[in-house]
Coordinates of C-alpha atoms and ligand atoms in Angstrom, one line a residue:
X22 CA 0.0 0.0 0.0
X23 CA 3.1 2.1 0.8
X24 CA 4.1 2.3 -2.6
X25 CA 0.9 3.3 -4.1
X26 CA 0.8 6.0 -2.0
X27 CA 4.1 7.6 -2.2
X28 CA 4.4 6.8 -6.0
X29 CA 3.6 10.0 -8.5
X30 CA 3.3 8.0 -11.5
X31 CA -0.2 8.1 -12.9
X32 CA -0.7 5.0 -14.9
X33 CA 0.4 3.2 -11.8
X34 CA -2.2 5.0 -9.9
X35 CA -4.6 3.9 -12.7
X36 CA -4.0 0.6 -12.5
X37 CA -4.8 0.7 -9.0
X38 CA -8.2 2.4 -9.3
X39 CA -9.0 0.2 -12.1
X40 CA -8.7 -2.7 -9.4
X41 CA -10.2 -1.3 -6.4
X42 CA -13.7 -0.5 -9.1
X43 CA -13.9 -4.4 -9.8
X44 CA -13.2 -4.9 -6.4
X45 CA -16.0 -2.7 -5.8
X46 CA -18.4 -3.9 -8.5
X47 CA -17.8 -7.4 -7.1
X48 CA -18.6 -6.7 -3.1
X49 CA -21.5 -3.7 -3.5
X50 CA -22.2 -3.3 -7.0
X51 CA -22.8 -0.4 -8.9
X52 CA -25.4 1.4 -6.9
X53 CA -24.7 4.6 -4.9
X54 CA -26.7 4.8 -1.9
X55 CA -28.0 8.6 -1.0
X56 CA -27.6 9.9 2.2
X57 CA -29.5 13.3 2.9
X58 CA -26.7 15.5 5.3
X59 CA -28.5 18.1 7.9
X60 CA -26.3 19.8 9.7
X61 CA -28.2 21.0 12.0
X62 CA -26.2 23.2 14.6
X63 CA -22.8 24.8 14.6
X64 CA -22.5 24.7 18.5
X65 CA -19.9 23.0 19.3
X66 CA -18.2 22.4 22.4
X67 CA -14.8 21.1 21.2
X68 CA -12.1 23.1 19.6
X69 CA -10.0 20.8 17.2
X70 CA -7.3 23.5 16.0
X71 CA -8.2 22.8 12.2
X72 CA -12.2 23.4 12.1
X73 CA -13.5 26.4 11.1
X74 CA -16.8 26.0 13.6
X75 CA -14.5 25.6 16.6
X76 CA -15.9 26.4 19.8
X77 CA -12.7 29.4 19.7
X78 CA -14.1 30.9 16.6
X79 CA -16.3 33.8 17.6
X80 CA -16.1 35.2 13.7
X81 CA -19.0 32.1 13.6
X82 CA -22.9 32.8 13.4
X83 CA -24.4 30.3 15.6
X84 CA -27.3 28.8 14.8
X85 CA -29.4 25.7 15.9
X86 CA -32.3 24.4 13.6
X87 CA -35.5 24.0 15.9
X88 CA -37.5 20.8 15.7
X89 CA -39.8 21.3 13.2
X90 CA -37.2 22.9 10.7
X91 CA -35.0 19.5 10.9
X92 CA -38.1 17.3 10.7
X93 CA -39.3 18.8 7.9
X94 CA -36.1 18.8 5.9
X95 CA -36.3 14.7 6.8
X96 CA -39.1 14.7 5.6
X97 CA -38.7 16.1 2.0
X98 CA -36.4 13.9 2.1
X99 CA -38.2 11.0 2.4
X100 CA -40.5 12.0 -0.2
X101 CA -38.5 12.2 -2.3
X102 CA -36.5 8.8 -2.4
X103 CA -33.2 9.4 -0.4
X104 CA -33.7 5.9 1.7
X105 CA -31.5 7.5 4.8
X106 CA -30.2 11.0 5.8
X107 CA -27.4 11.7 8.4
X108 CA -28.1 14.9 11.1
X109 CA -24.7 16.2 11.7
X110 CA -23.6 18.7 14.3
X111 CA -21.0 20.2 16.4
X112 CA -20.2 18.0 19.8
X113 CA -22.9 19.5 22.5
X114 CA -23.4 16.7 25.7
X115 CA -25.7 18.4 27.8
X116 CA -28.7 16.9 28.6
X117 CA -31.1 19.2 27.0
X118 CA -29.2 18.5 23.6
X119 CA -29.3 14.7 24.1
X120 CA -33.0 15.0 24.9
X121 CA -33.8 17.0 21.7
X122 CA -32.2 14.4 19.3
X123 CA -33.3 11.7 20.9
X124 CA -37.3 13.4 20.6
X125 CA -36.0 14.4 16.7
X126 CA -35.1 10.9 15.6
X127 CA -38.3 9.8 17.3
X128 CA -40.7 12.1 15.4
X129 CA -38.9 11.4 12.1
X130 CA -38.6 7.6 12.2
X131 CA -42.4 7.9 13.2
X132 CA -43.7 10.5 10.8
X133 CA -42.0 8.5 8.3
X134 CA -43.2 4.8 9.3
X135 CA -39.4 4.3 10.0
X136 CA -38.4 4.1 6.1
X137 CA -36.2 6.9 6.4
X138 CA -32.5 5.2 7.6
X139 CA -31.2 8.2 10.5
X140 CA -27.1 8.2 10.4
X141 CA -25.8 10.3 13.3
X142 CA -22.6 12.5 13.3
X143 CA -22.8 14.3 17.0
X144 CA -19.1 13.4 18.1
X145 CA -18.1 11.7 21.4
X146 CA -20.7 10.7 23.6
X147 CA -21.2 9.1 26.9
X148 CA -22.3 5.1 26.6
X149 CA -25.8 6.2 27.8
X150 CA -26.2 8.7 25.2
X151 CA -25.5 6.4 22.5
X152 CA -27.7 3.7 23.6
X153 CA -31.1 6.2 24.2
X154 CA -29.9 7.3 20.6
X155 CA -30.0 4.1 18.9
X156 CA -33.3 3.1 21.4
X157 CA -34.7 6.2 19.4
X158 CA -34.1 5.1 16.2
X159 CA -30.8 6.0 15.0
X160 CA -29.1 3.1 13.6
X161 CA -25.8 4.2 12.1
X162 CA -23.2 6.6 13.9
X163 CA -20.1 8.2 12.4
X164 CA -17.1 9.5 14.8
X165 CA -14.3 10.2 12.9
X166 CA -10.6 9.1 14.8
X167 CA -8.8 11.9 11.9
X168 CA -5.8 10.4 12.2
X169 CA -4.9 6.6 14.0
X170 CA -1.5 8.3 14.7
X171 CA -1.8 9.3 18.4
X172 CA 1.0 11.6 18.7
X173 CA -0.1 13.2 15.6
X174 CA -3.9 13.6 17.2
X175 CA -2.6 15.6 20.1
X176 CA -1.1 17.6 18.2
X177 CA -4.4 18.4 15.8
X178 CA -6.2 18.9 19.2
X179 CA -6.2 20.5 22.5
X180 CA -5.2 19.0 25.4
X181 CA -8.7 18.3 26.9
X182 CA -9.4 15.8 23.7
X183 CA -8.6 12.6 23.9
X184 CA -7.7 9.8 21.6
X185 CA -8.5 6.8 24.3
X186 CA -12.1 8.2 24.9
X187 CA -12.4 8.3 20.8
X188 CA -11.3 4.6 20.9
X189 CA -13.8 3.6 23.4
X190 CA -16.8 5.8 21.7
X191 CA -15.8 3.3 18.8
X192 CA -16.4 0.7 21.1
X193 CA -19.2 1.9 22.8
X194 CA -21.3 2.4 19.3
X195 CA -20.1 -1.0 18.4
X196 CA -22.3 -2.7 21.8
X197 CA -25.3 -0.5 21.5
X198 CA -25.4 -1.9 18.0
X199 CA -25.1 0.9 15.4
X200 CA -22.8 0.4 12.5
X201 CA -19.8 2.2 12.8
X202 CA -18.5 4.8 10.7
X203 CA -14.9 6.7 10.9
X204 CA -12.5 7.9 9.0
X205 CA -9.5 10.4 8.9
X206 CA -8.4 13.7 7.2
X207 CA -5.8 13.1 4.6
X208 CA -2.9 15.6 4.2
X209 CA -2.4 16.9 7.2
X210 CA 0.4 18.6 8.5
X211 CA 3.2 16.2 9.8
X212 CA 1.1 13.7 8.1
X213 CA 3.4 10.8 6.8
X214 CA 2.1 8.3 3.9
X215 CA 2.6 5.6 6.3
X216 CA 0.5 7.2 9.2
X217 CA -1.9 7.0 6.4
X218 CA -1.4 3.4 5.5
X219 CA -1.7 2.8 9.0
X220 CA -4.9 4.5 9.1
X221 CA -6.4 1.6 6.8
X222 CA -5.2 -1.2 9.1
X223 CA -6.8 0.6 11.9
X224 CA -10.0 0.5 10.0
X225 CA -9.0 -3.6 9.7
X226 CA -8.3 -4.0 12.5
X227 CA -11.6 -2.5 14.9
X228 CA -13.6 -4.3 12.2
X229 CA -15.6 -0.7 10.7
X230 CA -18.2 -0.6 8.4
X231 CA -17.9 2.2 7.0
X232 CA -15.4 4.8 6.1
X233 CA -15.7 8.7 5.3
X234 CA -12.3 10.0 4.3
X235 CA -11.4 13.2 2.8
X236 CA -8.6 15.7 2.3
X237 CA -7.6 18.6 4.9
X238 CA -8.3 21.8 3.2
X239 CA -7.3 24.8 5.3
X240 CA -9.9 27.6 7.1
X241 CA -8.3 30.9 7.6
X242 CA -9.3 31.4 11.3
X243 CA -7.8 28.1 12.9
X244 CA -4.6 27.7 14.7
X245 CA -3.9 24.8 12.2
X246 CA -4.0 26.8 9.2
X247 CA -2.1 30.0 11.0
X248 CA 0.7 27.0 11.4
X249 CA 1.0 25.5 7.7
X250 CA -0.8 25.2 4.6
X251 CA -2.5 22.3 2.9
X252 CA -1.2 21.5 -0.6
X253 CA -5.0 20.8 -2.3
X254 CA -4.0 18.9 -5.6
X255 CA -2.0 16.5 -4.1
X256 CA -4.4 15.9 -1.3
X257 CA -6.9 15.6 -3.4
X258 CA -5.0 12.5 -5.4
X259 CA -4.0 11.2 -2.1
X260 CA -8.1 11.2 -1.2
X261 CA -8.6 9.2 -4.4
X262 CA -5.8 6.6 -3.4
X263 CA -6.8 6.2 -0.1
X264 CA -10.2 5.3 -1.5
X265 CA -8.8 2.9 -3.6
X266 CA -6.4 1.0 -1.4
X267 CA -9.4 1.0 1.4
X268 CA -11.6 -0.8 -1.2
X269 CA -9.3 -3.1 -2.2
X270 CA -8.2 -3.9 1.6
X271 CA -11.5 -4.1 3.1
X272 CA -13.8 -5.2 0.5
X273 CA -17.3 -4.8 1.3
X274 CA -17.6 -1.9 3.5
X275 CA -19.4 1.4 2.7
X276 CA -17.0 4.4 1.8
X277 CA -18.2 7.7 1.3
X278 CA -17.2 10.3 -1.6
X279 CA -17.2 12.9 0.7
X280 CA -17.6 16.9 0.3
X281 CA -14.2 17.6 1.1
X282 CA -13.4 16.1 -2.3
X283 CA -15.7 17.8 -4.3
X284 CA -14.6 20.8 -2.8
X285 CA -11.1 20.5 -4.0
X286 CA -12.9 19.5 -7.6
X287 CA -15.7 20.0 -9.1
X288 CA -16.3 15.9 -10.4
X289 CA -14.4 15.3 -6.8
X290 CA -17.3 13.0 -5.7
X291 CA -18.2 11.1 -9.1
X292 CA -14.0 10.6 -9.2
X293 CA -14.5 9.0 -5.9
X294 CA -17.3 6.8 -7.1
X295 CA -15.0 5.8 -9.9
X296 CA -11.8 4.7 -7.5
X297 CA -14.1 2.5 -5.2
X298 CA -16.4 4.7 -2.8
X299 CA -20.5 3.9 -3.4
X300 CA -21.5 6.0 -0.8
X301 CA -22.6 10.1 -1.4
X302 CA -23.8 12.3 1.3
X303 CA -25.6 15.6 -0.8
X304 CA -26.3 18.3 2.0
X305 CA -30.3 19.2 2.5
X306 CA -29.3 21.7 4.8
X307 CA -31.2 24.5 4.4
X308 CA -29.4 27.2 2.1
X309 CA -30.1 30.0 4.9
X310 CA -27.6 27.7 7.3
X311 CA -25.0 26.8 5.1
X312 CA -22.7 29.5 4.7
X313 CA -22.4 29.1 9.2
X314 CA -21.2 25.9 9.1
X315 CA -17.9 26.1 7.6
X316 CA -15.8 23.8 8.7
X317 CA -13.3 24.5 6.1
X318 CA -12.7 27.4 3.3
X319 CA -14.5 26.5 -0.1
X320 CA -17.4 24.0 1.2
X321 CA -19.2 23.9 -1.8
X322 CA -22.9 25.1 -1.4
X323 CA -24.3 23.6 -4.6
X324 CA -27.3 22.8 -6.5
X325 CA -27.9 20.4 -3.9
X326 CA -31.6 20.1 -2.7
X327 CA -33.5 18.0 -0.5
X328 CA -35.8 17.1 -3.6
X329 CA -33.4 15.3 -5.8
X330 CA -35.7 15.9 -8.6
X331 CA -34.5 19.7 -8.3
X332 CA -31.0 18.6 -8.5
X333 CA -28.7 17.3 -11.4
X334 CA -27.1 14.8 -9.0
X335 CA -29.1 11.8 -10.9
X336 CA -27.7 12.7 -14.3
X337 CA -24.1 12.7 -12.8
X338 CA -24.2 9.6 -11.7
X339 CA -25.5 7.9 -15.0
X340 CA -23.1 10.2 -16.7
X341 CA -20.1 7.8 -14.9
X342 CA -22.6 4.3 -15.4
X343 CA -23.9 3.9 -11.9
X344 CA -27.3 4.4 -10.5
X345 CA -28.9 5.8 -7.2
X346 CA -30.4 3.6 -4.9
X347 CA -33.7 5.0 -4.2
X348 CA -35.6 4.8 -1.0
X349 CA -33.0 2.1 0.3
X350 CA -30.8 2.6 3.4
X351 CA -27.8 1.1 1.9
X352 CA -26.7 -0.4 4.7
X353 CA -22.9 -1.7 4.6
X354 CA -22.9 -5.5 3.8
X355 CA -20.1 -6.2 6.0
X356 CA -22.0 -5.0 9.3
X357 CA -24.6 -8.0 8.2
X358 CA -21.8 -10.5 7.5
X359 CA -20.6 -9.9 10.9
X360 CA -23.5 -10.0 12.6
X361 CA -25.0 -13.6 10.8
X362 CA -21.7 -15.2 12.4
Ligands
5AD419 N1 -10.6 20.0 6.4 C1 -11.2 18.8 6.1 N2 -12.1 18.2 6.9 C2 -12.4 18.8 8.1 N3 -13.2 18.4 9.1 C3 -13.1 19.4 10.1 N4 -12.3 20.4 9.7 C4 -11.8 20.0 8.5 C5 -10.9 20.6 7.6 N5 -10.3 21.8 7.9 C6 -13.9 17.1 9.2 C7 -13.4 16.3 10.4 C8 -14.6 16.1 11.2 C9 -15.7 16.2 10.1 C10 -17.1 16.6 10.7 O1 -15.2 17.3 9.3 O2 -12.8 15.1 9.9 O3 -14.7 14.8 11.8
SF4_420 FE1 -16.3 20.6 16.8 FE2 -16.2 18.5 15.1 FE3 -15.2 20.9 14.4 FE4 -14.0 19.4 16.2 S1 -14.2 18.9 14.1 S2 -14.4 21.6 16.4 S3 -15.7 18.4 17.3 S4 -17.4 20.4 14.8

């Protein structure tokens, strides 16, 4: 995997995505499975030194969505045929927040007859929290570790974060019986090909079922950026390997072609597709939030809308030979393998 990574010549890198789309094709087929992204508050309690919506950031506009704004937006997305959506946030553990997910996931799952699929991205969490979540409804969970290189998350973080209590959430999730998401930033400063190498055996080794990676991209008013810049187009080609080589090592796991990649291009996502990912996460945010939750410069804020029929996203994926998976939740075939034994 080593040599993929570190290796600059293109046919070689073909090769290699040309592999990992078989591999692909073979374990989850040519359907990309839709899931709706709400981010729904930029409150965040955490202060990770490279994310724009850092709790340190006072440049931000807070904002929280209320109940029936987030329920609706689940809602359209229902109708129209996105089989599961993901409500994002910054990290908030007070009860009052935990409360008012675990009463949103509720109302959607029953306003919707529980077709709609909820993925949750609300950062670490206390074993509790992610049990009354998943008791609610929520069946997926995604917690990022950004980088399996420990030394290397310290430095990306403050000194009240802590890599061990990101392991156990991990583990946590796992026993309340969510599939587990994670995944890493790729580029980062002080980031070595082999951290990222590593990064996929860590994914082998706790056994995840799905993976969201996606290139660093800076955001002026972090410490992170302040330090050292990001170098986009290599990033970007470093995305699309690590992609690759996770397909090829893990098989038949979900993997996400993720906003950060479209960000740095245009096709970023349908390039992602093509390399091995089967997963795409369009944001139904409402427009009027978007431009506050920033967590790097150049998010795109596209022509993405929670009525797909509005949006040119169906056409894009034809365009590259593959087709959406309407009203399915897409669930990561590995999660099921595990759990038949
Ligand atoms: N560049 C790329 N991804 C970022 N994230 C946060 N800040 C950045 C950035 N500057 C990602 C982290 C986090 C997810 C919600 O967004 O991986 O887990
Ligand atoms: Fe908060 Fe997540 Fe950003 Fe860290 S990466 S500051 S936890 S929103």
């Amino acid at each position: 995997m080593l040599d993929v990574l570190v290796r600059e010549d293109l046919t070689f890198a073909d090769e290699v995505f040309r592999q990992a789309y078989k591999v692909k094709l073979a374990y989850v087929g040519s359907k990309v499975y839709l899931r709706g992204i709400i981010e729904f508050s930029n409150f965040c309690q955490k202060n990770c030194f490279y994310c724009g919506i850092r709790r340190s950031n006072d440049k931000v506009n807070r904002f929280c969505m209320t109940d029936e704004e987030i329920i609706q937006t689940a809602l359209i997305a229902d109708q129209s045929g996105y089989g599961s959506i993901v409500l994002q946030a910054g990290e908030k553990s007070d009860e009052a927040f935990i409360a008012f997910v675990e009463r949103i996931v509720r109302s959607i799952k029953k306003r919707t007859n529980n077709r709609l699929g909820i993925t949750l991205s609300l950062g670490e969490q206390g074993q509790d929290t992610f049990r009354r979540w998943f008791d609610a409804g929520a069946h997926r969970y995604l917690l990022r570790i950004e980088t399996s290189n420990k030394e290397l998350y310290c430095r990306l973080h403050p000194d009240d974060h802590n890599y061990d209590v990101r392991l156990n959430c991990l583990d946590w999730l796992r026993r309340a019986g969510y599939q587990v998401g994670t995944g890493v930033m790729i580029g980062l400063p002080g980031q070595t090909c082999e951290d990222l190498v590593n990064d996929i055996l860590f994914y082998e080794k706790h056994d995840i079922d799905m993976i969201g990676m996606g290139p660093y991209i800076t955001h002026k008013n972090t410490p992170l950026a302040a330090a050292s810049g990001s170098n986009t187009k290599k990033n970007f080609k470093l995305a699309l390997k690590m992609i690759a080589l996770t397909r090829l090592r893990l098989k038949d796991v979900n993997i996400a072609a993720t906003t950060a990649l479209q960000s740095l291009n245009p096709q970023g996502r349908e390039e992602g597709l093509k390399v091995g990912a089967n997963i795409i996460m369009p944001n139904i945010t409402p427009v009027k939030y978007r431009d506050d939750y920033e967590l790097y410069e150049g998010k795109p804020c596209l022509d993405e809308n929670a009525d797909i029929s509005k949006t040119c996203l169906e056409k894009r994926i034809q365009f590259i030979g593959e087709e959406i998976g309407y009203n399915n939740w897409g669930d990561s075939p590995r999660f099921f393998k595990r759990n038949k034994g």
